[in-house]
C-alpha cells in the first residue's frame, strides 16, 4: 500500500486510456504523455495497460508500506528516496517505510510515477484512467488528495541493479528543447475556410500557452484568426490534438479529457507523435505550428512504435523478464 | 434519397471526418449514417467511430489502413448506404419545469412569444429521436424539437449545469447526463439518470431510441 502525503488535485491515476467508447460520448483520457508512461511501465516489466500516477503538481510525496520497484519518467526532475537522490527516467527499488519525493521539474510539466504491478483500482470500461471532468475512473473519479491510500497489483519481481536503472528515450532528449517548441500538424476540415492572412499567421507566428491549459485542452494566445465567411457547423466528433478556433479567434488545442464532440471550426490537428510535447509544455511556453505531410505523421507513429518495441526487447534481455 | 456530396477531411494522423451535412440537420441523412456506421466498424483497420450530427468520425490505425484507402472505402459505403430504421426503446422522462432548476423557462416562453403553458405543452407533445450520443458521457442529441421552440445558445456557456437538466440549444433538445458546462438553456429537470459508468452499456439512451417528455410539475 502507498499513502499519498503531498499532492494536488491535478495529480491523477492514468493508464493508456479508454478507447472504444467515443460512441457513448466518453473521452479517451489516459496519460497526456503516453510514451513516458509506457517507458515507465517497461522499466518495471509491467503490463502496458498498468496504471501509474500522472504528477502535474509538485512537490509530490508518498510513503511506501511495501517493498516495490518504481520508475519515474516524463519530466526532468530530482527524485528523493530516503537520503538518496536519483534522476528521472530511472527505475529503483523502494523499501517498505521509505518515502519518495518528486521535486519541481527542471524541464517538462508532467511526471509519470509507475509501480511494479500497477495501481489496483477498478477497471472501468477497460481502463483505470481518471476522467475528472466526468467524475469516474481512477480513485473515486477525482484527483489524488492527501491521505489517499493506493493498493498495488501483484507485479514482476525484477531484481534491479544496485542504484537502479536509467533509460535513454528519444522524447527525453527533446524535452528541454529550446522554446519555441515545434508542433507538427495536419490541416483539418476548415483549414481553407480561414483567410489567407490567418492561415499564414497560424503557421508562421508564435503562440503562447495561456494559464487556461489543462487535461481538457490548452487555450493559446496570439494573432486573431478569422474565417473568410461565417460557418455554422453541426456537432461532430473530435480527437485529442484538434485545434479549434472559436469566435474569439484564439485557438484551443483539445486534449486527452476533451469533450468527444465539438462545433467550432477546426484549423488543424496535432499529429499523434507530437502530443507528448504539449503534455510536457506548461503555461507561458511559446510554440510554433508546422504543417506536416500525412506520410511524415504516419512515419512518426511507426518510428515511435519501433523504438518502443526495441526498448522492450533490450530491457527484457537486460533484466531477464 | 438523392445521395449528396460528402466531404471527407483528416482529423490528424489516424482519423477521418465524413461530413454529409447539407445545410440544416437532416433526419434522412442521419438514418443513412446509422446504417453506414455499422459497416464502417467492420472495415479492417478501423478502431472506432463517433457518430455526430450528419457526420461521422472514423478512428483508424494508419499502419493498418492508410487515409487514402479508407477515404475510398468510405465514399463507396456512402453510395451504397440505405436508411436504417431502428425500433428503439421509448423512454418517457418526467420533467419538473421551471423553478430553481429550470431558470430559463420564463425567458424561453418570452423568446417564443408564448405562455409558459404553451411552451411546456409543445415541448411535451414532441416525439424526439436520439440522433447521436456524444460530446459528454451519455449526452443525447435529440432531433424533433418543434421549430417554434428553438432558441439560439447562450453567448457564454454556463458552468456546472446540473445532471438531469432538461435543455434546448438552437433547434435541438437534450438532457444533461452529468453535471458539466453547457451553452444550452435550462427548462427544468428530470430525476431519470442517463449515465452510469458501471453499467454496460453506460448510457441509458441509444441511437434510434424515442424520447418523450411528460409534465411532473410546472413551477412558475
Short mmCIF file of C-alpha atoms in Angstrom, two decimals:
data_model
loop_
_atom_site.label_atom_id
_atom_site.label_comp_id
_atom_site.label_asym_id
_atom_site.label_seq_id
_atom_site.Cartn_x
_atom_site.Cartn_y
_atom_site.Cartn_z
CA UNK A 1 0.00 0.00 0.00
CA UNK A 2 1.13 3.53 -0.75
CA UNK A 3 -0.01 6.58 1.16
CA UNK A 4 -0.13 9.97 -0.53
CA UNK A 5 1.48 12.64 1.71
CA UNK A 6 1.72 15.73 -0.53
CA UNK A 7 -0.23 16.20 -3.74
CA UNK A 8 -2.55 18.46 -5.71
CA UNK A 9 -5.85 17.64 -7.38
CA UNK A 10 -4.05 17.82 -10.72
CA UNK A 11 -2.32 14.54 -9.92
CA UNK A 12 -4.39 11.65 -11.22
CA UNK A 13 -4.24 7.92 -11.78
CA UNK A 14 -3.78 7.30 -15.50
CA UNK A 15 -3.07 4.43 -17.86
CA UNK A 16 -3.09 4.44 -21.67
CA UNK A 17 -6.74 5.46 -21.69
CA UNK A 18 -10.22 4.32 -22.50
CA UNK A 19 -10.59 3.92 -26.27
CA UNK A 20 -13.68 2.33 -27.77
CA UNK A 21 -16.37 4.39 -26.03
CA UNK A 22 -16.50 7.55 -28.16
CA UNK A 23 -19.92 6.39 -29.35
CA UNK A 24 -21.08 6.81 -25.73
CA UNK A 25 -19.53 10.27 -25.52
CA UNK A 26 -16.66 9.03 -23.36
CA UNK A 27 -13.24 10.64 -23.82
CA UNK A 28 -10.12 8.55 -24.29
CA UNK A 29 -8.45 10.20 -21.27
CA UNK A 30 -5.23 8.41 -20.24
CA UNK A 31 -1.69 9.75 -19.84
CA UNK A 32 -1.14 13.07 -21.61
CA UNK A 33 2.43 11.91 -22.36
CA UNK A 34 1.71 8.33 -23.37
CA UNK A 35 5.25 7.26 -24.34
CA UNK A 36 6.57 8.42 -20.95
CA UNK A 37 4.10 6.19 -19.08
CA UNK A 38 4.83 3.33 -21.50
CA UNK A 39 8.57 3.60 -20.80
CA UNK A 40 7.95 3.70 -17.03
CA UNK A 41 5.92 0.51 -17.24
CA UNK A 42 8.52 -1.19 -19.46
CA UNK A 43 11.23 -0.43 -16.89
CA UNK A 44 9.23 -2.43 -14.34
CA UNK A 45 8.18 -5.30 -16.60
CA UNK A 46 4.55 -4.19 -16.25
CA UNK A 47 1.61 -4.85 -18.49
CA UNK A 48 1.38 -1.93 -20.94
CA UNK A 49 -2.05 -1.01 -19.56
CA UNK A 50 -0.77 -0.79 -15.96
CA UNK A 51 -1.88 2.39 -14.17
CA UNK A 52 0.51 4.89 -12.62
CA UNK A 53 0.27 8.45 -11.34
CA UNK A 54 0.43 11.45 -13.64
CA UNK A 55 2.06 14.11 -11.49
CA UNK A 56 1.40 17.66 -12.67
CA UNK A 57 1.61 19.31 -9.26
CA UNK A 58 4.94 19.34 -7.42
CA UNK A 59 6.39 18.50 -4.97
CA UNK A 60 4.70 15.12 -4.75
CA UNK A 61 5.35 12.88 -1.74
CA UNK A 62 4.22 9.35 -0.96
CA UNK A 63 5.14 6.74 1.66
CA UNK A 64 5.53 3.06 0.82
CA UNK A 65 4.20 0.36 3.11
CA UNK A 66 5.53 -2.31 0.75
CA UNK A 67 8.82 -3.22 -0.91
CA UNK A 68 8.42 -2.33 -4.54
CA UNK A 69 10.15 -1.25 -7.74
CA UNK A 70 9.16 2.19 -9.00
CA UNK A 71 10.00 4.24 -12.11
CA UNK A 72 9.77 7.97 -12.76
CA UNK A 73 9.65 9.35 -16.33
CA UNK A 74 8.23 12.32 -18.24
CA UNK A 75 9.85 15.40 -16.75
CA UNK A 76 13.46 16.06 -15.85
CA UNK A 77 13.28 16.23 -12.06
CA UNK A 78 15.04 15.26 -8.86
CA UNK A 79 13.67 12.13 -7.18
CA UNK A 80 14.43 11.73 -3.48
CA UNK A 81 14.11 8.34 -1.82
CA UNK A 82 15.28 8.27 1.78
CA UNK A 83 18.54 10.24 1.73
CA UNK A 84 19.45 9.36 -1.84
CA UNK A 85 18.86 11.44 -4.95
CA UNK A 86 18.02 9.85 -8.29
CA UNK A 87 17.36 11.38 -11.69
CA UNK A 88 14.12 10.83 -13.58
CA UNK A 89 13.83 8.29 -16.42
CA UNK A 90 15.03 5.87 -13.76
CA UNK A 91 13.74 2.74 -12.02
CA UNK A 92 14.75 1.88 -8.48
CA UNK A 93 13.78 -0.43 -5.62
CA UNK A 94 11.99 1.16 -2.66
CA UNK A 95 11.95 -0.38 0.81
CA UNK A 96 8.88 -0.58 2.99
CA UNK A 97 8.68 2.55 5.15
CA UNK A 98 10.59 4.78 2.71
CA UNK A 99 9.22 7.99 1.23
CA UNK A 100 9.54 9.17 -2.37
CA UNK A 101 9.61 12.87 -3.25
CA UNK A 102 9.29 14.22 -6.78
CA UNK A 103 10.63 17.77 -6.80
CA UNK A 104 9.60 20.57 -9.13
CA UNK A 105 10.89 19.71 -12.61
CA UNK A 106 13.84 21.47 -14.25
CA UNK A 107 12.02 20.93 -17.52
CA UNK A 108 8.75 19.36 -18.55
CA UNK A 109 5.35 19.55 -16.88
CA UNK A 110 4.14 16.01 -16.18
CA UNK A 111 5.97 13.20 -14.39
CA UNK A 112 4.84 9.59 -14.51
CA UNK A 113 5.31 7.52 -11.37
CA UNK A 114 4.80 3.83 -12.08
CA UNK A 115 4.87 0.90 -9.65
CA UNK A 116 5.66 -2.75 -10.25
CA UNK A 117 2.28 -4.36 -10.92
CA UNK A 118 0.50 -1.04 -11.34
CA UNK A 119 -2.14 0.64 -9.18
CA UNK A 120 -5.08 -1.55 -8.16
CA UNK A 121 -8.21 0.48 -8.83
CA UNK A 122 -11.27 -0.98 -10.60
CA UNK A 123 -11.21 -1.32 -14.36
CA UNK A 124 -13.98 0.79 -15.82
CA UNK A 125 -14.71 0.26 -19.50
CA UNK A 126 -11.33 -1.36 -19.95
CA UNK A 127 -9.29 1.34 -18.24
CA UNK A 128 -8.21 2.64 -14.85
CA UNK A 129 -7.71 6.21 -16.12
CA UNK A 130 -9.31 9.03 -14.12
CA UNK A 131 -11.82 11.10 -16.08
CA UNK A 132 -12.05 14.07 -13.71
CA UNK A 133 -14.44 16.01 -15.95
CA UNK A 134 -16.97 13.18 -15.88
CA UNK A 135 -16.16 12.04 -12.35
CA UNK A 136 -15.30 8.39 -12.85
CA UNK A 137 -12.28 6.11 -13.12
CA UNK A 138 -9.08 6.20 -11.08
CA UNK A 139 -9.72 6.69 -7.38
CA UNK A 140 -13.33 7.87 -6.91
CA UNK A 141 -13.22 9.73 -10.23
CA UNK A 142 -11.11 12.53 -8.85
CA UNK A 143 -7.55 13.78 -8.46
CA UNK A 144 -5.44 12.44 -5.60
CA UNK A 145 -5.70 14.03 -2.18
CA UNK A 146 -3.53 13.85 0.90
CA UNK A 147 -4.12 10.67 2.84
CA UNK A 148 -5.31 8.62 -0.14
CA UNK A 149 -4.10 5.02 0.04
CA UNK A 150 -3.40 3.04 -3.11
CA UNK A 151 -3.04 -0.71 -3.36
CA UNK A 152 -0.81 -2.30 -5.97
CA UNK A 153 -1.43 -5.28 -8.22
CA UNK A 154 0.99 -8.21 -7.97
CA UNK A 155 3.96 -7.33 -10.15
CA UNK A 156 7.07 -8.77 -11.76
CA UNK A 157 9.73 -9.16 -9.08
CA UNK A 158 12.62 -7.87 -11.17
CA UNK A 159 15.97 -7.57 -9.46
CA UNK A 160 17.14 -4.08 -10.44
CA UNK A 161 20.86 -3.28 -10.32
CA UNK A 162 22.09 -1.60 -7.12
CA UNK A 163 21.35 2.11 -7.59
CA UNK A 164 18.62 1.37 -10.09
CA UNK A 165 18.48 1.58 -13.84
CA UNK A 166 18.10 4.51 -16.21
CA UNK A 167 16.93 4.67 -19.77
CA UNK A 168 17.52 6.94 -22.74
CA UNK A 169 14.43 7.77 -24.67
CA UNK A 170 14.07 9.94 -27.76
CA UNK A 171 11.39 12.09 -26.14
CA UNK A 172 13.59 12.90 -23.22
CA UNK A 173 16.26 14.46 -25.40
CA UNK A 174 13.66 16.83 -26.85
CA UNK A 175 12.02 17.71 -23.56
CA UNK A 176 14.36 20.52 -22.64
CA UNK A 177 14.21 21.64 -26.32
CA UNK A 178 14.77 25.35 -26.78
CA UNK A 179 11.45 27.20 -26.97
CA UNK A 180 9.53 27.83 -29.11
CA UNK A 181 8.68 24.16 -29.38
CA UNK A 182 7.61 22.99 -32.81
CA UNK A 183 4.29 21.17 -33.02
CA UNK A 184 3.58 19.34 -36.26
CA UNK A 185 0.00 19.48 -37.52
CA UNK A 186 -2.11 18.25 -40.41
CA UNK A 187 -4.63 20.71 -41.88
CA UNK A 188 -8.18 19.95 -40.69
CA UNK A 189 -11.63 20.26 -42.27
CA UNK A 190 -11.94 24.06 -42.12
CA UNK A 191 -8.29 25.00 -42.78
CA UNK A 192 -9.14 26.52 -46.16
CA UNK A 193 -12.11 28.42 -44.78
CA UNK A 194 -9.75 30.76 -42.92
CA UNK A 195 -8.47 33.95 -44.53
CA UNK A 196 -5.07 33.70 -46.26
CA UNK A 197 -3.65 36.04 -43.58
CA UNK A 198 -4.96 33.77 -40.82
CA UNK A 199 -3.55 30.63 -42.43
CA UNK A 200 -0.22 32.40 -42.77
CA UNK A 201 -0.29 33.62 -39.17
CA UNK A 202 -1.21 30.17 -37.89
CA UNK A 203 1.79 28.51 -39.48
CA UNK A 204 4.41 31.23 -39.04
CA UNK A 205 3.73 33.10 -35.82
CA UNK A 206 4.49 32.24 -32.22
CA UNK A 207 1.62 31.04 -30.00
CA UNK A 208 1.75 31.21 -26.22
CA UNK A 209 0.13 28.60 -23.98
CA UNK A 210 -2.10 30.56 -21.58
CA UNK A 211 -2.79 29.73 -17.92
CA UNK A 212 -6.03 28.14 -19.16
CA UNK A 213 -4.29 24.86 -20.01
CA UNK A 214 -5.25 21.52 -18.53
CA UNK A 215 -6.02 17.92 -19.46
CA UNK A 216 -9.13 19.04 -21.37
CA UNK A 217 -7.29 21.49 -23.60
CA UNK A 218 -4.82 24.33 -23.96
CA UNK A 219 -6.04 27.82 -24.82
CA UNK A 220 -3.46 29.73 -26.87
CA UNK A 221 -2.74 33.39 -27.23
CA UNK A 222 -1.55 35.09 -30.42
CA UNK A 223 -2.88 36.77 -33.56
CA UNK A 224 -6.64 36.72 -34.07
CA UNK A 225 -7.58 34.06 -36.63
CA UNK A 226 -10.61 34.74 -38.80
CA UNK A 227 -12.78 32.76 -41.17
CA UNK A 228 -13.23 34.16 -44.68
CA UNK A 229 -17.00 33.89 -44.10
CA UNK A 230 -19.09 32.74 -41.12
CA UNK A 231 -19.65 28.99 -40.79
CA UNK A 232 -22.31 27.03 -38.93
CA UNK A 233 -21.18 23.51 -38.16
CA UNK A 234 -23.16 20.63 -36.72
CA UNK A 235 -21.72 18.82 -33.70
CA UNK A 236 -19.03 16.41 -34.84
CA UNK A 237 -16.53 14.01 -33.29
CA UNK A 238 -13.09 15.38 -32.48
CA UNK A 239 -9.79 13.79 -31.44
CA UNK A 240 -7.07 14.79 -28.98
CA UNK A 241 -4.92 17.32 -30.82
CA UNK A 242 -7.78 19.09 -32.62
CA UNK A 243 -7.01 22.81 -32.93
CA UNK A 244 -10.33 24.65 -32.80
CA UNK A 245 -10.85 28.33 -33.42
CA UNK A 246 -13.87 29.75 -31.55
CA UNK A 247 -15.28 33.20 -32.30
CA UNK A 248 -12.57 34.90 -30.24
CA UNK A 249 -10.09 33.84 -32.95
CA UNK A 250 -7.74 32.39 -30.33
CA UNK A 251 -7.02 28.69 -30.89
CA UNK A 252 -7.79 25.91 -28.39
CA UNK A 253 -5.96 22.59 -28.64
CA UNK A 254 -8.31 19.86 -27.42
CA UNK A 255 -6.53 17.16 -25.41
CA UNK A 256 -6.99 13.83 -23.57
CA UNK A 257 -10.06 14.74 -21.48
CA UNK A 258 -11.75 16.97 -24.08
CA UNK A 259 -15.42 16.55 -24.94
CA UNK A 260 -15.78 13.94 -27.68
CA UNK A 261 -17.76 16.30 -29.95
CA UNK A 262 -17.25 19.90 -30.88
CA UNK A 263 -18.86 22.55 -33.01
CA UNK A 264 -16.12 25.10 -33.61
CA UNK A 265 -14.19 25.32 -36.90
CA UNK A 266 -11.02 23.21 -36.89
CA UNK A 267 -7.94 24.68 -38.49
CA UNK A 268 -5.58 21.74 -37.88
CA UNK A 269 -4.85 18.63 -35.83
CA UNK A 270 -1.64 17.98 -33.91
CA UNK A 271 -0.08 14.72 -35.10
CA UNK A 272 -0.15 11.88 -32.56
CA UNK A 273 3.60 11.72 -32.28
CA UNK A 274 3.80 15.35 -31.06
CA UNK A 275 1.07 15.25 -28.40
CA UNK A 276 3.68 14.40 -25.75
CA UNK A 277 5.43 17.72 -26.42
CA UNK A 278 2.25 19.54 -25.41
CA UNK A 279 1.89 17.32 -22.34
CA UNK A 280 5.35 18.48 -21.25
CA UNK A 281 4.77 22.19 -22.02
CA UNK A 282 3.45 24.41 -19.25
CA UNK A 283 1.70 27.79 -19.31
CA UNK A 284 3.67 30.64 -20.97
CA UNK A 285 5.56 28.20 -23.23
CA UNK A 286 5.82 29.59 -26.77
CA UNK A 287 5.13 27.22 -29.63
CA UNK A 288 5.05 27.19 -33.39
CA UNK A 289 2.90 25.07 -35.69
CA UNK A 290 4.45 23.42 -38.70
CA UNK A 291 2.37 21.69 -41.37
CA UNK A 292 3.41 18.07 -41.84
CA UNK A 293 2.57 15.62 -44.59
CA UNK A 294 0.44 12.54 -43.90
CA UNK A 295 3.50 10.38 -44.63
CA UNK A 296 5.54 12.24 -42.05
CA UNK A 297 2.76 11.89 -39.46
CA UNK A 298 2.39 8.15 -40.07
CA UNK A 299 6.16 7.55 -40.19
CA UNK A 300 6.48 9.26 -36.84
CA UNK A 301 3.98 6.77 -35.37
CA UNK A 302 5.86 3.85 -36.93
CA UNK A 303 9.21 5.08 -35.60
CA UNK A 304 7.72 5.54 -32.13
CA UNK A 305 6.27 2.01 -32.12
CA UNK A 306 9.53 0.51 -33.35
CA UNK A 307 11.56 2.38 -30.75
CA UNK A 308 9.19 1.19 -28.01
CA UNK A 309 9.47 -2.42 -29.20
CA UNK A 310 13.26 -2.18 -29.32
CA UNK A 311 13.38 -0.75 -25.80
CA UNK A 312 11.12 -3.55 -24.58
CA UNK A 313 13.39 -6.20 -26.11
CA UNK A 314 16.54 -4.56 -24.69
CA UNK A 315 15.03 -4.30 -21.21
CA UNK A 316 13.81 -7.90 -21.29
CA UNK A 317 17.28 -9.11 -22.20
CA UNK A 318 18.90 -6.88 -19.62
CA UNK A 319 16.54 -7.54 -16.73
CA UNK A 320 15.54 -11.09 -17.64
CA UNK A 321 11.77 -10.74 -17.52
CA UNK B 1 -32.62 9.64 -51.01
CA UNK B 2 -30.61 11.53 -53.59
CA UNK B 3 -27.02 10.93 -52.39
CA UNK B 4 -25.47 14.29 -51.71
CA UNK B 5 -21.78 15.07 -51.99
CA UNK B 6 -19.89 14.27 -48.83
CA UNK B 7 -16.76 15.97 -47.56
CA UNK B 8 -14.01 13.83 -46.08
CA UNK B 9 -11.22 15.52 -44.16
CA UNK B 10 -8.32 14.38 -42.00
CA UNK B 11 -8.55 14.65 -38.23
CA UNK B 12 -4.88 14.14 -37.59
CA UNK B 13 -2.72 11.08 -38.17
CA UNK B 14 -5.35 8.44 -37.50
CA UNK B 15 -8.86 9.72 -38.15
CA UNK B 16 -11.11 10.88 -40.97
CA UNK B 17 -14.21 13.02 -40.58
CA UNK B 18 -17.00 12.25 -43.03
CA UNK B 19 -19.38 15.18 -43.26
CA UNK B 20 -22.65 14.52 -45.09
CA UNK B 21 -24.45 17.67 -43.94
CA UNK B 22 -26.26 19.84 -46.47
CA UNK B 23 -27.36 22.90 -44.53
CA UNK B 24 -29.84 22.20 -41.75
CA UNK B 25 -29.78 18.89 -39.89
CA UNK B 26 -31.50 16.13 -41.87
CA UNK B 27 -33.04 13.05 -40.26
CA UNK B 28 -32.82 11.26 -43.59
CA UNK B 29 -29.05 11.82 -43.88
CA UNK B 30 -28.69 10.69 -40.25
CA UNK B 31 -30.58 7.44 -40.90
CA UNK B 32 -28.19 6.67 -43.76
CA UNK B 33 -25.23 7.37 -41.47
CA UNK B 34 -26.67 4.99 -38.83
CA UNK B 35 -26.58 2.19 -41.37
CA UNK B 36 -23.19 3.16 -42.70
CA UNK B 37 -21.72 3.41 -39.19
CA UNK B 38 -22.24 -0.34 -38.65
CA UNK B 39 -20.40 -1.10 -41.91
CA UNK B 40 -17.54 1.28 -41.18
CA UNK B 41 -16.85 -0.52 -37.91
CA UNK B 42 -16.36 -3.75 -39.89
CA UNK B 43 -13.60 -2.27 -42.08
CA UNK B 44 -10.27 -3.85 -41.07
CA UNK B 45 -8.02 -1.22 -39.50
CA UNK B 46 -10.93 0.88 -38.21
CA UNK B 47 -10.72 1.18 -34.43
CA UNK B 48 -13.91 3.02 -33.56
CA UNK B 49 -16.35 5.59 -34.83
CA UNK B 50 -18.10 8.58 -33.29
CA UNK B 51 -21.39 9.49 -34.86
CA UNK B 52 -22.13 13.22 -34.91
CA UNK B 53 -24.99 15.24 -36.36
CA UNK B 54 -24.97 14.38 -40.08
CA UNK B 55 -21.34 13.34 -39.83
CA UNK B 56 -19.19 10.53 -38.51
CA UNK B 57 -15.63 10.48 -37.21
CA UNK B 58 -13.69 7.34 -38.10
CA UNK B 59 -10.66 6.44 -35.99
CA UNK B 60 -8.24 4.07 -37.71
CA UNK B 61 -4.77 2.61 -37.32
CA UNK B 62 -2.85 4.31 -40.14
CA UNK B 63 -0.32 1.47 -40.14
CA UNK B 64 -3.12 -1.00 -40.99
CA UNK B 65 -5.14 1.13 -43.39
CA UNK B 66 -3.99 4.43 -44.83
CA UNK B 67 -6.12 7.53 -45.13
CA UNK B 68 -6.38 7.40 -48.94
CA UNK B 69 -7.60 3.81 -48.96
CA UNK B 70 -10.02 4.44 -46.10
CA UNK B 71 -11.43 7.51 -47.84
CA UNK B 72 -12.12 5.43 -50.96
CA UNK B 73 -13.94 2.81 -48.86
CA UNK B 74 -15.98 5.47 -47.05
CA UNK B 75 -17.08 7.05 -50.33
CA UNK B 76 -18.21 3.73 -51.68
CA UNK B 77 -20.01 2.84 -48.42
CA UNK B 78 -21.84 6.17 -48.58
CA UNK B 79 -23.03 5.50 -52.13
CA UNK B 80 -24.42 2.13 -51.04
CA UNK B 81 -25.81 3.31 -47.69
CA UNK B 82 -29.50 2.70 -47.04
CA UNK B 83 -31.68 4.43 -44.48
CA UNK B 84 -31.70 2.34 -41.31
CA UNK B 85 -34.87 2.07 -39.27
CA UNK B 86 -34.24 1.38 -35.62
CA UNK B 87 -37.07 0.04 -33.48
CA UNK B 88 -35.60 1.68 -30.41
CA UNK B 89 -36.85 1.81 -26.87
CA UNK B 90 -39.40 4.51 -25.99
CA UNK B 91 -38.41 6.49 -22.91
CA UNK B 92 -40.77 8.89 -21.15
CA UNK B 93 -38.93 11.34 -18.93
CA UNK B 94 -40.94 13.12 -16.24
CA UNK B 95 -39.89 16.77 -16.19
CA UNK B 96 -40.20 19.33 -13.42
CA UNK B 97 -40.39 22.52 -15.50
CA UNK B 98 -39.17 25.84 -14.10
CA UNK B 99 -38.19 26.62 -10.53
CA UNK B 100 -34.60 26.82 -9.30
CA UNK B 101 -33.58 24.05 -11.66
CA UNK B 102 -35.38 25.48 -14.68
CA UNK B 103 -34.13 29.03 -14.60
CA UNK B 104 -34.71 29.81 -18.29
CA UNK B 105 -38.34 28.69 -18.51
CA UNK B 106 -39.88 32.18 -18.39
CA UNK B 107 -37.34 33.74 -20.73
CA UNK B 108 -37.82 30.84 -23.13
CA UNK B 109 -41.59 31.41 -23.24
CA UNK B 110 -40.94 35.11 -23.79
CA UNK B 111 -38.45 34.36 -26.58
CA UNK B 112 -41.02 32.10 -28.28
CA UNK B 113 -43.78 34.69 -27.69
CA UNK B 114 -45.92 32.09 -25.95
CA UNK B 115 -47.23 31.47 -22.47
CA UNK B 116 -45.36 29.10 -20.19
CA UNK B 117 -48.23 26.64 -20.54
CA UNK B 118 -47.92 26.73 -24.32
CA UNK B 119 -44.17 26.13 -24.48
CA UNK B 120 -44.40 23.30 -21.96
CA UNK B 121 -47.34 21.77 -23.79
CA UNK B 122 -45.47 21.93 -27.11
CA UNK B 123 -42.28 20.56 -25.59
CA UNK B 124 -44.15 17.58 -24.11
CA UNK B 125 -46.12 16.87 -27.27
CA UNK B 126 -42.94 16.41 -29.32
CA UNK B 127 -41.62 12.99 -30.29
CA UNK B 128 -37.83 13.09 -30.15
CA UNK B 129 -35.32 10.72 -31.68
CA UNK B 130 -31.81 10.07 -30.35
CA UNK B 131 -29.85 11.04 -33.46
CA UNK B 132 -26.44 10.54 -31.84
CA UNK B 133 -24.75 10.19 -28.47
CA UNK B 134 -21.61 12.21 -27.84
CA UNK B 135 -19.85 15.27 -26.56
CA UNK B 136 -20.04 14.14 -22.95
CA UNK B 137 -20.83 10.73 -21.44
CA UNK B 138 -24.31 9.60 -22.49
CA UNK B 139 -25.33 13.00 -23.91
CA UNK B 140 -28.19 12.55 -26.40
CA UNK B 141 -28.55 14.78 -29.45
CA UNK B 142 -32.32 14.75 -29.86
CA UNK B 143 -33.97 15.67 -33.13
CA UNK B 144 -37.65 16.52 -33.34
CA UNK B 145 -37.87 19.83 -31.48
CA UNK B 146 -40.81 21.97 -32.63
CA UNK B 147 -39.06 24.74 -34.65
CA UNK B 148 -41.22 27.33 -32.88
CA UNK B 149 -39.42 26.36 -29.63
CA UNK B 150 -35.89 26.86 -30.98
CA UNK B 151 -33.65 29.34 -29.15
CA UNK B 152 -30.02 30.15 -30.05
CA UNK B 153 -27.49 29.03 -27.44
CA UNK B 154 -26.12 31.34 -24.76
CA UNK B 155 -23.28 33.61 -25.88
CA UNK B 156 -21.19 32.36 -22.95
CA UNK B 157 -21.55 28.77 -21.70
CA UNK B 158 -22.73 28.36 -18.12
CA UNK B 159 -20.54 26.27 -15.84
CA UNK B 160 -21.89 23.48 -13.67
CA UNK B 161 -25.19 22.83 -15.43
CA UNK B 162 -26.61 20.06 -13.25
CA UNK B 163 -27.15 16.43 -14.13
CA UNK B 164 -30.77 15.88 -15.13
CA UNK B 165 -31.23 19.40 -16.53
CA UNK B 166 -33.68 19.41 -19.45
CA UNK B 167 -32.22 21.77 -22.02
CA UNK B 168 -32.54 23.21 -25.51
CA UNK B 169 -29.85 24.75 -27.72
CA UNK B 170 -30.76 26.20 -31.12
CA UNK B 171 -33.04 23.60 -32.74
CA UNK B 172 -32.05 20.69 -30.51
CA UNK B 173 -33.33 19.26 -27.27
CA UNK B 174 -31.42 17.26 -24.70
CA UNK B 175 -30.91 16.29 -21.08
CA UNK B 176 -27.65 16.66 -19.13
CA UNK B 177 -26.36 13.17 -18.22
CA UNK B 178 -23.66 14.60 -15.90
CA UNK B 179 -23.01 17.98 -14.33
CA UNK B 180 -20.91 19.97 -16.82
CA UNK B 181 -20.62 23.36 -18.54
CA UNK B 182 -23.20 23.98 -21.26
CA UNK B 183 -24.31 26.79 -23.52
CA UNK B 184 -27.85 25.44 -23.75
CA UNK B 185 -30.88 26.86 -21.92
CA UNK B 186 -32.29 25.13 -18.85
CA UNK B 187 -36.05 24.47 -18.88
CA UNK B 188 -36.37 22.11 -15.95
CA UNK B 189 -35.06 18.82 -14.64
CA UNK B 190 -35.74 15.10 -14.62
CA UNK B 191 -34.74 12.57 -11.99
CA UNK B 192 -34.12 9.84 -14.56
CA UNK B 193 -30.38 9.09 -14.69
CA UNK B 194 -28.93 8.95 -18.21
CA UNK B 195 -25.41 7.78 -17.48
CA UNK B 196 -23.87 5.17 -15.18
CA UNK B 197 -20.24 4.26 -15.86
CA UNK B 198 -20.58 0.93 -14.02
CA UNK B 199 -23.34 -0.28 -16.36
CA UNK B 200 -22.95 -1.92 -19.74
CA UNK B 201 -23.89 -0.03 -21.82
CA UNK B 202 -23.11 3.04 -19.68
CA UNK B 203 -25.70 5.24 -21.41
CA UNK B 204 -29.46 4.81 -20.87
CA UNK B 205 -30.32 6.18 -24.30
CA UNK B 206 -29.16 4.58 -27.53
CA UNK B 207 -29.10 5.88 -31.06
CA UNK B 208 -32.56 5.41 -32.59
CA UNK B 209 -34.42 5.45 -29.26
CA UNK B 210 -37.50 7.63 -28.88
CA UNK B 211 -37.77 10.16 -26.07
CA UNK B 212 -40.92 11.87 -24.83
CA UNK B 213 -41.18 14.41 -22.07
CA UNK B 214 -44.06 14.36 -19.58
CA UNK B 215 -45.05 17.06 -17.09
CA UNK B 216 -44.23 16.16 -13.50
CA UNK B 217 -44.76 19.74 -12.35
CA UNK B 218 -44.56 23.30 -13.64
CA UNK B 219 -43.21 25.89 -11.23
CA UNK B 220 -43.51 29.50 -12.34
#
